[in-house]
PDB file of C-alpha atoms in Angstrom:
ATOM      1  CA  UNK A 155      30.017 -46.199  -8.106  1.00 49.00           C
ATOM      2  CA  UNK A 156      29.226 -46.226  -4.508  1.00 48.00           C
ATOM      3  CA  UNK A 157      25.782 -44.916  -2.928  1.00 52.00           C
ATOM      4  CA  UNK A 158      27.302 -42.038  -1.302  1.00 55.00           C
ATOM      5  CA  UNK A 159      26.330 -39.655  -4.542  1.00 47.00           C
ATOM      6  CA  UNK A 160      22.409 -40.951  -3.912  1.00 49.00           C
ATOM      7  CA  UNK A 161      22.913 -40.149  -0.139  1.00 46.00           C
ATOM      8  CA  UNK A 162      24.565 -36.616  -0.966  1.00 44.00           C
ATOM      9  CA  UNK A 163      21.428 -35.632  -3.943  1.00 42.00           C
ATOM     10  CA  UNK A 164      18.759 -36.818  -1.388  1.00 46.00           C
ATOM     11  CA  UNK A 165      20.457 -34.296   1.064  1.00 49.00           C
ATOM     12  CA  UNK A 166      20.199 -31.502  -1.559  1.00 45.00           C
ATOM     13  CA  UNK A 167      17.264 -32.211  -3.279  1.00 45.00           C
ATOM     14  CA  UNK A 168      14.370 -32.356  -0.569  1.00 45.00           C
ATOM     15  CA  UNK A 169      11.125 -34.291  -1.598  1.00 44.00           C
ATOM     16  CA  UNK A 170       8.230 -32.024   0.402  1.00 45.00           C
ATOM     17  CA  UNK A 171       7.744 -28.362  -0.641  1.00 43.00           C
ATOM     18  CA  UNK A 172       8.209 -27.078   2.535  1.00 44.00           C
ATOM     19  CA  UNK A 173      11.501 -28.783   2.673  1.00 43.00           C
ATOM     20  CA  UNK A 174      12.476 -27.332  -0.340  1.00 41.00           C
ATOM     21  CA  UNK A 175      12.539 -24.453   0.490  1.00 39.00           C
ATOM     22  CA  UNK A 176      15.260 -24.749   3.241  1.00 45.00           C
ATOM     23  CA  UNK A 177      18.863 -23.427   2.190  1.00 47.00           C
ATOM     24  CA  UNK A 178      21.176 -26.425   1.105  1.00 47.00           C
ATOM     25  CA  UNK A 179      23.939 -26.896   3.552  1.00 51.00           C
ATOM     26  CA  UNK A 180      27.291 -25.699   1.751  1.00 50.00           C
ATOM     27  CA  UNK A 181      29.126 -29.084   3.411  1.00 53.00           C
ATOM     28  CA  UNK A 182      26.308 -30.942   1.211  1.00 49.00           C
ATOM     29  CA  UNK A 183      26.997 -29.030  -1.768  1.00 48.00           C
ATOM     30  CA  UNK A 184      30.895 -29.119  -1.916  1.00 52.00           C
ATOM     31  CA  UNK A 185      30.589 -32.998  -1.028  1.00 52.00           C
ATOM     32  CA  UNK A 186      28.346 -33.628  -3.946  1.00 46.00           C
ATOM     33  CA  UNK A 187      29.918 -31.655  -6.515  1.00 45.00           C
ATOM     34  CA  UNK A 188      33.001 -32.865  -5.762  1.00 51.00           C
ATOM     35  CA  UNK A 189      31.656 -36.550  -5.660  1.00 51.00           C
ATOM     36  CA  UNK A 190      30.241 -35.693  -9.493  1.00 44.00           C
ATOM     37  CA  UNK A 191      33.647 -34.842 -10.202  1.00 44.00           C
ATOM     38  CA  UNK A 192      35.295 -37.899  -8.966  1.00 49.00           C
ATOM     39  CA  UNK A 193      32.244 -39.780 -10.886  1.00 47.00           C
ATOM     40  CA  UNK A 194      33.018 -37.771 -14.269  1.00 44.00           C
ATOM     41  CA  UNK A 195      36.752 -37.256 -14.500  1.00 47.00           C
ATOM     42  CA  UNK A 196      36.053 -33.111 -14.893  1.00 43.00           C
ATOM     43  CA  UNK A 197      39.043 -31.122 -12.553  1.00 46.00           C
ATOM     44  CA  UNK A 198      37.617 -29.936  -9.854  1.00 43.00           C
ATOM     45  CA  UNK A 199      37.620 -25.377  -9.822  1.00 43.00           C
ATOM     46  CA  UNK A 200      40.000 -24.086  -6.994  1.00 41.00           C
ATOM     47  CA  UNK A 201      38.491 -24.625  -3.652  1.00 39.00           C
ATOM     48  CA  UNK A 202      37.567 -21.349  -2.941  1.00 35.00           C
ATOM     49  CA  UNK A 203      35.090 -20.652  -5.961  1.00 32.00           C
ATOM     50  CA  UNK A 204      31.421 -20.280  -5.188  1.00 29.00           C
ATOM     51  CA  UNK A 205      28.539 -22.333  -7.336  1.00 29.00           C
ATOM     52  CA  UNK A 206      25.384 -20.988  -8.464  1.00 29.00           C
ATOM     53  CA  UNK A 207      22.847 -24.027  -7.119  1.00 27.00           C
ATOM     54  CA  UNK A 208      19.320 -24.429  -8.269  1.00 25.00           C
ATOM     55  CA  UNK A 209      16.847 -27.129  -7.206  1.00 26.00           C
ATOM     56  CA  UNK A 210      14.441 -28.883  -9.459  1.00 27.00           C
ATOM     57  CA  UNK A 211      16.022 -28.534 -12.846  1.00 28.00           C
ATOM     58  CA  UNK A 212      17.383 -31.786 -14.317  1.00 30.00           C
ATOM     59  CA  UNK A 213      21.411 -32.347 -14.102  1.00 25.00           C
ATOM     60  CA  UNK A 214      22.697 -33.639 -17.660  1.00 33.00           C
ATOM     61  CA  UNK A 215      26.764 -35.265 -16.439  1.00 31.00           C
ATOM     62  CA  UNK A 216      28.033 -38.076 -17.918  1.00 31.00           C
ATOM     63  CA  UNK A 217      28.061 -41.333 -15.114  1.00 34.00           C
ATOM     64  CA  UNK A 218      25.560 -39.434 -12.587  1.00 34.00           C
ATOM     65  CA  UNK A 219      23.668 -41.690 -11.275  1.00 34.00           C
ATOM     66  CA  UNK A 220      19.160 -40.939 -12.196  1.00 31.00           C
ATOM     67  CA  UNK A 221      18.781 -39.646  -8.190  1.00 29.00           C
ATOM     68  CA  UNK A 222      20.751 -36.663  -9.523  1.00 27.00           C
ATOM     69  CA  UNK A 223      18.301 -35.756 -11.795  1.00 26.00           C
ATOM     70  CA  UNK A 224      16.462 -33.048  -9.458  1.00 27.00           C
ATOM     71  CA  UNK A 225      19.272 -30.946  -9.354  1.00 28.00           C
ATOM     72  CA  UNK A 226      21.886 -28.811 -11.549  1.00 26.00           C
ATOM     73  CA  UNK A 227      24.967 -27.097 -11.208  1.00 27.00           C
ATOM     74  CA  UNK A 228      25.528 -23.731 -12.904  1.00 29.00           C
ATOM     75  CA  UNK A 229      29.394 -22.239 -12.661  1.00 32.00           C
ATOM     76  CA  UNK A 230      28.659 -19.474 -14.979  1.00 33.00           C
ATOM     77  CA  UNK A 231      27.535 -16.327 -12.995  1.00 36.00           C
ATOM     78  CA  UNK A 232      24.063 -15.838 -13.481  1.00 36.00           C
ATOM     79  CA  UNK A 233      21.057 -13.390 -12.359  1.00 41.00           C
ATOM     80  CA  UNK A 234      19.395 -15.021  -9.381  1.00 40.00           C
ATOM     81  CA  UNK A 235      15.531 -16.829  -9.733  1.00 40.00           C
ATOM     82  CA  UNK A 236      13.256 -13.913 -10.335  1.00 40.00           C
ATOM     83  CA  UNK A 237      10.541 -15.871  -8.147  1.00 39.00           C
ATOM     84  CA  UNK A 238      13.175 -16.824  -4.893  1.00 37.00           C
ATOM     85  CA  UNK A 239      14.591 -13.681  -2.450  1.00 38.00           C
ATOM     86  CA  UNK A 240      18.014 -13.626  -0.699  1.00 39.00           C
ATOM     87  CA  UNK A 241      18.153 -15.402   2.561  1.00 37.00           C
ATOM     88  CA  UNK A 242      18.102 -13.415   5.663  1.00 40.00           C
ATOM     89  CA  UNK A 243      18.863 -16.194   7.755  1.00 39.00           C
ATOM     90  CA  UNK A 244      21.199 -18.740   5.924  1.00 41.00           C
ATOM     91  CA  UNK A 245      25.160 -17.402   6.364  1.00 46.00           C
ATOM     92  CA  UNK A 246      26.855 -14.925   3.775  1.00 48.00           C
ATOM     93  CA  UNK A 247      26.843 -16.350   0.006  1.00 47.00           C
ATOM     94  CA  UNK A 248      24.388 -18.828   0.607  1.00 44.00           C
ATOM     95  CA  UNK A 249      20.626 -18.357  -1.628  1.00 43.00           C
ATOM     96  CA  UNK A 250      17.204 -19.381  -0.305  1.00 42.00           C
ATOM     97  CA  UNK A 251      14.933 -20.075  -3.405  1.00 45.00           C
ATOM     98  CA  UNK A 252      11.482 -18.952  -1.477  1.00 50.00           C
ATOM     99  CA  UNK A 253       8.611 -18.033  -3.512  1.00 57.00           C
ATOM    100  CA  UNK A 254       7.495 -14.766  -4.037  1.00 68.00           C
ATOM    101  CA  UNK A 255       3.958 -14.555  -2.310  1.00 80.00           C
ATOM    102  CA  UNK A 256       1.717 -14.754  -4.861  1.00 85.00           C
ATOM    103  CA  UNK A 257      -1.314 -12.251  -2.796  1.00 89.00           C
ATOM    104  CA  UNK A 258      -0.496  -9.879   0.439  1.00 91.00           C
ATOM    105  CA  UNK A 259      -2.566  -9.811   3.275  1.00 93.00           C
ATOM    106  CA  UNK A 260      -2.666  -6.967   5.473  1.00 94.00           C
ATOM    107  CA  UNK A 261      -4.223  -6.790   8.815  1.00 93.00           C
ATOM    108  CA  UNK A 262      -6.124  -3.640   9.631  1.00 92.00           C
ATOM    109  CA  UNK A 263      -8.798  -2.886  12.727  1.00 90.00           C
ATOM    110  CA  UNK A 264     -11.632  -5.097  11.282  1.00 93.00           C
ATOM    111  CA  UNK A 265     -10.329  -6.858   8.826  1.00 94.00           C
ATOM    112  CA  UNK A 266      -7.430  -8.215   5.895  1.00 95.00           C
ATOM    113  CA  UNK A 267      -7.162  -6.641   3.158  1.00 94.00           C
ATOM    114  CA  UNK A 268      -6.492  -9.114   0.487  1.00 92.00           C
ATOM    115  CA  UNK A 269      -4.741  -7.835  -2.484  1.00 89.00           C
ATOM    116  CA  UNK A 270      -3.085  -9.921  -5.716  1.00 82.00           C
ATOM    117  CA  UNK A 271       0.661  -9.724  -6.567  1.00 83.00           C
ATOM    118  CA  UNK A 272       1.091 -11.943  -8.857  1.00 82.00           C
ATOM    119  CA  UNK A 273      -2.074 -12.405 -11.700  1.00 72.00           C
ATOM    120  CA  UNK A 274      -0.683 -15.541 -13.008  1.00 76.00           C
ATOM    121  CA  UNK A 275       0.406 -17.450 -10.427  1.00 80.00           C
ATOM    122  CA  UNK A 276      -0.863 -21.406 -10.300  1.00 81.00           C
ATOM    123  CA  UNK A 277      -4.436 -21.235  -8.524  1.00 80.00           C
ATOM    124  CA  UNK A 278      -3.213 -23.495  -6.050  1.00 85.00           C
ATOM    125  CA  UNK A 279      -0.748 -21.004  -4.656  1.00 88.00           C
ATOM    126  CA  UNK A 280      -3.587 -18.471  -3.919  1.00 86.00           C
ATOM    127  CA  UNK A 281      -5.936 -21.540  -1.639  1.00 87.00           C
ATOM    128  CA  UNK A 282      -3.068 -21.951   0.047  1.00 90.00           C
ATOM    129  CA  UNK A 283      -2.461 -18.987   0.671  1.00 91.00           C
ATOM    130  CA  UNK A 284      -5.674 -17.800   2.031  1.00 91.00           C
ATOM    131  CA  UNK A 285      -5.772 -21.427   4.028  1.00 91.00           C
ATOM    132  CA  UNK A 286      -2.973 -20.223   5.786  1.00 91.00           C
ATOM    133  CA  UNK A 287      -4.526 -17.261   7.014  1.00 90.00           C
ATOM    134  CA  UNK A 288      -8.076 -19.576   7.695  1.00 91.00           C
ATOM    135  CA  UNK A 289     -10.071 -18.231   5.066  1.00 92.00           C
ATOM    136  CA  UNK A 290     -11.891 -20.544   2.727  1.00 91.00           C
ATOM    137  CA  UNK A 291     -11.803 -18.865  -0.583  1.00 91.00           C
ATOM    138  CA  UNK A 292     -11.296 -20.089  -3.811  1.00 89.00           C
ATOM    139  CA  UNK A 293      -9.501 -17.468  -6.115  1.00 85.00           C
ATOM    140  CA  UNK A 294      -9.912 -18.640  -9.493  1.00 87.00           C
ATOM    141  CA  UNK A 295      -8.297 -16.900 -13.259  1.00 87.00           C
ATOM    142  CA  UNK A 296     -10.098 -16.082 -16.161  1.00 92.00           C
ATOM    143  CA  UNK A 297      -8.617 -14.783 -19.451  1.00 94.00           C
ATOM    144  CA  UNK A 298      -9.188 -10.954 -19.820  1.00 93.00           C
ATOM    145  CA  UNK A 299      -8.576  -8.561 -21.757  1.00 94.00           C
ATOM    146  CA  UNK A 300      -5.465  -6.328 -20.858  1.00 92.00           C
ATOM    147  CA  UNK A 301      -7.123  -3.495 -19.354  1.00 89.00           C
ATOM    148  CA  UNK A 302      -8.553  -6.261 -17.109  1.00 88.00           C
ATOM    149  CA  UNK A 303      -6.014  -8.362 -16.019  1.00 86.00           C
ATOM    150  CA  UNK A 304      -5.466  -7.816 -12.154  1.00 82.00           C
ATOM    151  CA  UNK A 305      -9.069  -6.975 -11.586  1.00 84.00           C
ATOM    152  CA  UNK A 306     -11.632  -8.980  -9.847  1.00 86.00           C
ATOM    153  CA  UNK A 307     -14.389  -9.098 -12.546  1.00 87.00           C
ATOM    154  CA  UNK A 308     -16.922 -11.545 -10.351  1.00 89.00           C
ATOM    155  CA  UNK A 309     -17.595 -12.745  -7.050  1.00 89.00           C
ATOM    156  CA  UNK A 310     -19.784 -15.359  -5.891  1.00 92.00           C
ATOM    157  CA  UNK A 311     -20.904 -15.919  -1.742  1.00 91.00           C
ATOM    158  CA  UNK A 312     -18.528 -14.364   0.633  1.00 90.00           C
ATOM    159  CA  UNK A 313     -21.523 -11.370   1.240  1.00 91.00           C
ATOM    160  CA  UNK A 314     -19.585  -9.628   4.182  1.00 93.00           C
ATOM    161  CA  UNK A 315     -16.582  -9.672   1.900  1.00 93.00           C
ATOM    162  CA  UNK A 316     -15.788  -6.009   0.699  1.00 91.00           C
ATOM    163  CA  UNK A 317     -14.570  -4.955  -2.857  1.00 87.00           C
ATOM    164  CA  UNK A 318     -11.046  -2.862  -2.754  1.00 88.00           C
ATOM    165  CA  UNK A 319     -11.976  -0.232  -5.440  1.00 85.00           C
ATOM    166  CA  UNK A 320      -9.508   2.364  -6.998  1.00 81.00           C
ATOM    167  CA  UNK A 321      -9.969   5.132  -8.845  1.00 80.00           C
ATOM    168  CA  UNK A 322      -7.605   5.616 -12.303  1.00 71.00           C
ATOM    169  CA  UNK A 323      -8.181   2.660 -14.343  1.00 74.00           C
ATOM    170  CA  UNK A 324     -11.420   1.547 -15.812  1.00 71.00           C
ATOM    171  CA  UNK A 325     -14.082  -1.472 -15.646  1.00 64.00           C
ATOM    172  CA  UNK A 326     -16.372  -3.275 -18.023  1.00 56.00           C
ATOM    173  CA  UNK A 327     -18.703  -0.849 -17.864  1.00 56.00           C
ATOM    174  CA  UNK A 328     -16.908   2.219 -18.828  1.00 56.00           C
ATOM    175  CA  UNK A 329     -16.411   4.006 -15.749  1.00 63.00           C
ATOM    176  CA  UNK A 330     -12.709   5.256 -14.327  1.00 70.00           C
ATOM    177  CA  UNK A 331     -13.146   2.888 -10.999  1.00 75.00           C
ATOM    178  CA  UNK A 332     -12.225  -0.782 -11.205  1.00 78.00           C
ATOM    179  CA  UNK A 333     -11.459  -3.515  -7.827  1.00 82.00           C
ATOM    180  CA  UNK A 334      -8.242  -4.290  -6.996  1.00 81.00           C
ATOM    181  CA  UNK A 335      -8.773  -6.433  -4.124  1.00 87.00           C
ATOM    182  CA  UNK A 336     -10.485  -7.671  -1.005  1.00 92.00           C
ATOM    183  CA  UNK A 337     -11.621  -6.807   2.574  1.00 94.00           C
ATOM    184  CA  UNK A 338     -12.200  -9.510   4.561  1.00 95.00           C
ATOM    185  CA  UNK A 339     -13.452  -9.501   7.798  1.00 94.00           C
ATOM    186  CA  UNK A 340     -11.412 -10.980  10.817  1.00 93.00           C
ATOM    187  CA  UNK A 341     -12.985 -14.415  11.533  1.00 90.00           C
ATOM    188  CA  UNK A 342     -14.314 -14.564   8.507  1.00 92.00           C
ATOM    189  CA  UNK A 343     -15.657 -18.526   8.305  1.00 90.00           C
ATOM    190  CA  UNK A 344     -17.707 -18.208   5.594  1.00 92.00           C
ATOM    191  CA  UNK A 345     -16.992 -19.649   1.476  1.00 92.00           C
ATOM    192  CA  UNK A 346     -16.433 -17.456  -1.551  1.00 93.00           C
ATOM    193  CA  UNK A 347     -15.440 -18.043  -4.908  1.00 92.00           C
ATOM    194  CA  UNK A 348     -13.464 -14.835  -6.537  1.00 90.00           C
ATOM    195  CA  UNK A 349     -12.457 -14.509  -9.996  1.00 90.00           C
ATOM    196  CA  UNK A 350      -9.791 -12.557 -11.573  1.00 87.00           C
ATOM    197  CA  UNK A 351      -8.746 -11.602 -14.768  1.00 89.00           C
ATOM    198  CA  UNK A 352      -5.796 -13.027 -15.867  1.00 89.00           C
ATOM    199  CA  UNK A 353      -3.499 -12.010 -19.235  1.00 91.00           C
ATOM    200  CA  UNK A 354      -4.856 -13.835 -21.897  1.00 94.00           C
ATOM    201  CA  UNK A 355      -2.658 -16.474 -24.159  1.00 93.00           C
ATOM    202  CA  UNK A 356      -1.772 -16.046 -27.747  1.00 93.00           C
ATOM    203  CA  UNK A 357      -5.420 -17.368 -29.852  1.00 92.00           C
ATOM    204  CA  UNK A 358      -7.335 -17.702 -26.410  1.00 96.00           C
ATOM    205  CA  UNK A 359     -10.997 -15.828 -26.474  1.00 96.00           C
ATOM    206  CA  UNK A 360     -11.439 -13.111 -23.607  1.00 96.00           C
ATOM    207  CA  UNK A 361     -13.798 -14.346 -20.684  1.00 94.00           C
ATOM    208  CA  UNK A 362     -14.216 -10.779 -18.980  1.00 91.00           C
ATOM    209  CA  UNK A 363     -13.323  -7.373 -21.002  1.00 92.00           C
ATOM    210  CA  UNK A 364     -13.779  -3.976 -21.231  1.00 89.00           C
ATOM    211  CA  UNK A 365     -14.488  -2.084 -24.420  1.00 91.00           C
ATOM    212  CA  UNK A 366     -11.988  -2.073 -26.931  1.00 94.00           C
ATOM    213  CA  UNK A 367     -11.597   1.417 -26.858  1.00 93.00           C
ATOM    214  CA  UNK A 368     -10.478   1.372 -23.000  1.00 89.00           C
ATOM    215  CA  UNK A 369      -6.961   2.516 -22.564  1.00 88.00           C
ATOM    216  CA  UNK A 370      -4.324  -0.351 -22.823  1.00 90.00           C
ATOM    217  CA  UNK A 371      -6.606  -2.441 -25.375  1.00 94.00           C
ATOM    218  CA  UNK A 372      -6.169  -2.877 -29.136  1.00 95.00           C
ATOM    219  CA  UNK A 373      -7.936  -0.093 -30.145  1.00 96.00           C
ATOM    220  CA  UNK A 374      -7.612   2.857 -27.790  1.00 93.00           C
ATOM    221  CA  UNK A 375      -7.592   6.229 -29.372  1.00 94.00           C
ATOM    222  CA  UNK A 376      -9.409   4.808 -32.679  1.00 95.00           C
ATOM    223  CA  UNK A 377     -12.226   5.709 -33.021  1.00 93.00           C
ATOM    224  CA  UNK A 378     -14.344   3.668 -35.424  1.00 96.00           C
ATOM    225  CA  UNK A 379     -17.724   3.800 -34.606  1.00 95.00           C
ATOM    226  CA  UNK A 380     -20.311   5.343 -37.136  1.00 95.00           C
ATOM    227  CA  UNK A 381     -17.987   3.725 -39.721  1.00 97.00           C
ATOM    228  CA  UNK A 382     -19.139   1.318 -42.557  1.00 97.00           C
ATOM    229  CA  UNK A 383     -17.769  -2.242 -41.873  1.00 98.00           C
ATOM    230  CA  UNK A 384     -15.332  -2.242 -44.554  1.00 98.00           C
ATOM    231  CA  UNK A 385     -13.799   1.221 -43.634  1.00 98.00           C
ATOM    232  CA  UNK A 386     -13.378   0.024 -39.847  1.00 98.00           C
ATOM    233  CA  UNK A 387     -11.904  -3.204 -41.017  1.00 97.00           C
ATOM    234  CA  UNK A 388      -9.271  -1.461 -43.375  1.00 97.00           C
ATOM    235  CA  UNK A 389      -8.680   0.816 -40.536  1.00 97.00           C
ATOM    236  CA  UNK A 390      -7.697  -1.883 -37.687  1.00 98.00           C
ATOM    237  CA  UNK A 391      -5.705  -3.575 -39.772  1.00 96.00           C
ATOM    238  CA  UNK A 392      -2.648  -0.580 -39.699  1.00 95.00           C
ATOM    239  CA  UNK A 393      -2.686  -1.784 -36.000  1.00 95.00           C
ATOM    240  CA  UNK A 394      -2.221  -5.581 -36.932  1.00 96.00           C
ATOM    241  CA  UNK A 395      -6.176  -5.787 -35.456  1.00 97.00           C
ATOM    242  CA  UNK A 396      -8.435  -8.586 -37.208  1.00 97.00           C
ATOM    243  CA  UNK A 397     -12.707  -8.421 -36.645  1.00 97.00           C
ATOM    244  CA  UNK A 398     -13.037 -11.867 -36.481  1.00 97.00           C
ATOM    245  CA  UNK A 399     -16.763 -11.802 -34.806  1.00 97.00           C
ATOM    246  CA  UNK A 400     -19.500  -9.744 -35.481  1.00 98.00           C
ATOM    247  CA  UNK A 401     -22.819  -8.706 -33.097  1.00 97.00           C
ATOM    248  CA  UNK A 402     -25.833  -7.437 -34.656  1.00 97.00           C
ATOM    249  CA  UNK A 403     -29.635  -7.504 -33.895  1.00 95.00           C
ATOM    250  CA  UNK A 404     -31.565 -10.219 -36.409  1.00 94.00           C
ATOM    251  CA  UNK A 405     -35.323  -8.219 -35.270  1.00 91.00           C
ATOM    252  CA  UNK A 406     -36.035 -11.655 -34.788  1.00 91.00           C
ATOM    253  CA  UNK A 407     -36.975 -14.399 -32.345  1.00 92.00           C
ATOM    254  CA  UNK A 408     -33.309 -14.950 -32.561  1.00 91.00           C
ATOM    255  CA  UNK A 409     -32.391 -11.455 -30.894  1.00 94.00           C
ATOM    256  CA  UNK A 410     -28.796 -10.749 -31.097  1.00 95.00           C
ATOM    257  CA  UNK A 411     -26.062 -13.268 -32.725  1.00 96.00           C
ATOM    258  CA  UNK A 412     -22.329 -13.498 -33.744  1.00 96.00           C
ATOM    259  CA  UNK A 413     -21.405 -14.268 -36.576  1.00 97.00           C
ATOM    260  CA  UNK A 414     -18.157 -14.242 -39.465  1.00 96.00           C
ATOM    261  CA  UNK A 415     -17.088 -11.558 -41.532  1.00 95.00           C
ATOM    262  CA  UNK A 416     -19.388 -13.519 -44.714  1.00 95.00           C
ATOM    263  CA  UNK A 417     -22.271 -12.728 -43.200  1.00 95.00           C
ATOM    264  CA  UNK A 418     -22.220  -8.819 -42.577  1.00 97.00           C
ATOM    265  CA  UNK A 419     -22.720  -6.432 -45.647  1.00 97.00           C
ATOM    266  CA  UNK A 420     -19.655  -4.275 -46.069  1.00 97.00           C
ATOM    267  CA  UNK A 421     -21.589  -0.982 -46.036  1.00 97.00           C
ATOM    268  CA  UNK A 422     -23.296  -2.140 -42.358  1.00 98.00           C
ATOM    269  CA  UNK A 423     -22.031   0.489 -39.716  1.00 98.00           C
ATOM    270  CA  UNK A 424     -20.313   0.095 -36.912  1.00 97.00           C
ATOM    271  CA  UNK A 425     -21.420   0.887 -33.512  1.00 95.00           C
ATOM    272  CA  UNK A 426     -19.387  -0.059 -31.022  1.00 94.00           C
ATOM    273  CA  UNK A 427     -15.832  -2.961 -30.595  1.00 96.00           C
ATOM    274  CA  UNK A 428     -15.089  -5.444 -27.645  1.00 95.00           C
ATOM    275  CA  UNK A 429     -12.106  -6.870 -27.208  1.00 96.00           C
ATOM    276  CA  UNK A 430     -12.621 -11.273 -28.554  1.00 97.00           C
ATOM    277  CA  UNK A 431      -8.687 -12.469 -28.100  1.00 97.00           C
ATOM    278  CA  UNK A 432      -5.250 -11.014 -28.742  1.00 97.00           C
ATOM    279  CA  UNK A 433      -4.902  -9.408 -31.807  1.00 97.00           C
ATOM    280  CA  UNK A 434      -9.072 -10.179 -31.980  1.00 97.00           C
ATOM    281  CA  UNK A 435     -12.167  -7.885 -31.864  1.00 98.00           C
ATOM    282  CA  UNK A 436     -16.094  -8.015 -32.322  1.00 98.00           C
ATOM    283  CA  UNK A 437     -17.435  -5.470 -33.680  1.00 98.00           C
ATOM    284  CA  UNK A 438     -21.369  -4.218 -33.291  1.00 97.00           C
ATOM    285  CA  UNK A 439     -23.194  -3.592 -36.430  1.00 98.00           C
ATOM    286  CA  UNK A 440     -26.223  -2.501 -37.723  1.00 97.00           C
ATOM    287  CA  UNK A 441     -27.579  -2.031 -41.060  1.00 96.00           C
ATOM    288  CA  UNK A 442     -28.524   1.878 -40.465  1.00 95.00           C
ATOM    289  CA  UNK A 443     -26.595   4.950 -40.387  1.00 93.00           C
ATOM    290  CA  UNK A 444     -25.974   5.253 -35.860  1.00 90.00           C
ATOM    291  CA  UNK A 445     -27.675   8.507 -34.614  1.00 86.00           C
ATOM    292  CA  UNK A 446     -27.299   9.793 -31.438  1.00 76.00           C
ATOM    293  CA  UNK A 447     -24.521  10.275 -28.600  1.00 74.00           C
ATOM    294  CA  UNK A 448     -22.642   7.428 -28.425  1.00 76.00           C
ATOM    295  CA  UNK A 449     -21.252   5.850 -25.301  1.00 73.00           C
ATOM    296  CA  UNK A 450     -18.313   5.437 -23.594  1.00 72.00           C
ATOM    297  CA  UNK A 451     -17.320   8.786 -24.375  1.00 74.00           C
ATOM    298  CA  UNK A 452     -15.184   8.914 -21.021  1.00 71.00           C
ATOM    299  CA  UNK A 453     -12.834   6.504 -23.069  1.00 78.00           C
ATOM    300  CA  UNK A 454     -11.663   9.475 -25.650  1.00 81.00           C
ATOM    301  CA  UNK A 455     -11.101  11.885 -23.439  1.00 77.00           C
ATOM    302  CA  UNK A 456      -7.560  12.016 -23.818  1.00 79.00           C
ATOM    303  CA  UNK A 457      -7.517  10.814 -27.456  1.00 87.00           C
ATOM    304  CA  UNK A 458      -5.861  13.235 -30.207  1.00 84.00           C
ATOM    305  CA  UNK A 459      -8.653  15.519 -31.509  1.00 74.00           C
TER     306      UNK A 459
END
């Protein structure tokens, strides 16, 4: 085998991210795949077929040489990359894999408005991001619940820095208005450190939630409060919901713990639920019968009566 194949995959398979996301020269593309046929002894498709191409996937062949390994060839027709948009540059049947921006900035009179596109995207896509439009601002994830996830839930420095809120969805503390994104003043030099909530993996504990009974969470439209522990627990479990941590007040110097379903008497009541993981809630007990209006009313509105 000669080095022309390791020439031809070097060609294709740029190093740099920048690079990468150049379109692949089709004289590059027919050269190597027909130097991987040579290589392999597969017959070569009719000349005129076009090849699905997709950079950094490994290439299994028989014979290739390891600098093929960044790339691989696909003749089946197949749905293009979800995350790359058609090239409005590179000539007809030709695909430029470029990311899908993970936030969108748009410029109004006094400042950017900074809003997030994608809620799971790598971290590292969102500082660059905002580095390319000079703005030091560190957008990190948290696990939230899924009435949550999208939202900023905290913000630390950044003072001048406005909070996008919308009305129709609902925040940790019950109301209908909840942020969405960012203003940001033009010339902004300043540092912040955002936080958003991100959906949460299978098993992995909520760091920012709303109340359980928020719309979009496990247990939205039933209503369990005033309940004795073991009626709400028989009831959540029709909706494949398990209390796996429970609140109450000790009257104590200890104030307010969690603790396991062992320690709470079944005939406790229940007061109020917050999300804890997928799947997961903690309930709020207490050993007496609640009295009183309860809260987050605004949650049932629209619940069957």
């Amino acid at each position: 085998m000669t080095n022309d194949l390791d020439v031809l995959v070097h060609q294709a398979a740029p190093l740099s991210d920048d690079e990468a996301v150049r379109p692949v020269r089709s004289e590059t593309r027919e050269a190597l795949f027909a130097q991987i046929i040579a290589d392999t002894g597969t017959e070569a498709p009719a000349p005129r077929r076009r090849w699905r191409w997709t950079l950094g996937v490994p290439l299994v062949a028989a014979g290739a040489c390891a600098a093929a390994a960044a790339l691989i060839l696909s003749p089946t027709p197949s749905a293009p990359d979800p995350r790359a948009v058609p090239s409005t540059s590179a000539r007809p049947g030709t695909f430029d894999p470029k990311p899908v921006a993970a936030l969108s900035f748009v410029r109004r009179e006094r400042y950017i408005e900074v809003r997030i596109k994608d809620p799971v995207a790598d971290p590292q896509r969102y500082r660059r991001e905002f580095a390319a439009h000079g703005m030091k601002i560190n957008l990190t994830m948290v696990p939230a619940s899924p009435s949550v996830a999208g939202q900023v839930v905290m913000q630390d420095g950044g003072e001048t820095i406005k909070l996008i809120e919308e009305k129709g969805c609902y925040s940790g503390g019950g109301g209908d208005v909840c942020v969405r994104g960012l203003r940001v003043p033009l010339g902004f030099k300043g540092e912040a450190t955002i936080a958003i909530g991100r959906p949460a993996r299978p098993g992995e504990p909520y760091n920012s939630t709303n109340s359980a009974f928020t719309p979009g969470e496990a247990l939205h439209c039933l209503d369990i409060r005033g309940l004795t522990v073991d009626e709400a627990v028989e009831r959540i479990k029709k909706r494949k919901v398990t209390a796996t941590v429970f609140n109450y007040d000790t009257g104590g110097p200890q104030g307010y713990v969690n603790v396991g379903r062992d320690k709470i008497p079944g005939d406790w009541y229940v007061t109020d639920a917050n999300p804890h993981a997928p799947g997961e809630v903690m309930l709020f007990v207490q050993k007496d019968r609640p009295t009183g209006k309860r809260d987050n009313e605004l949650l049932f509105r629209n619940c069957p009566r």
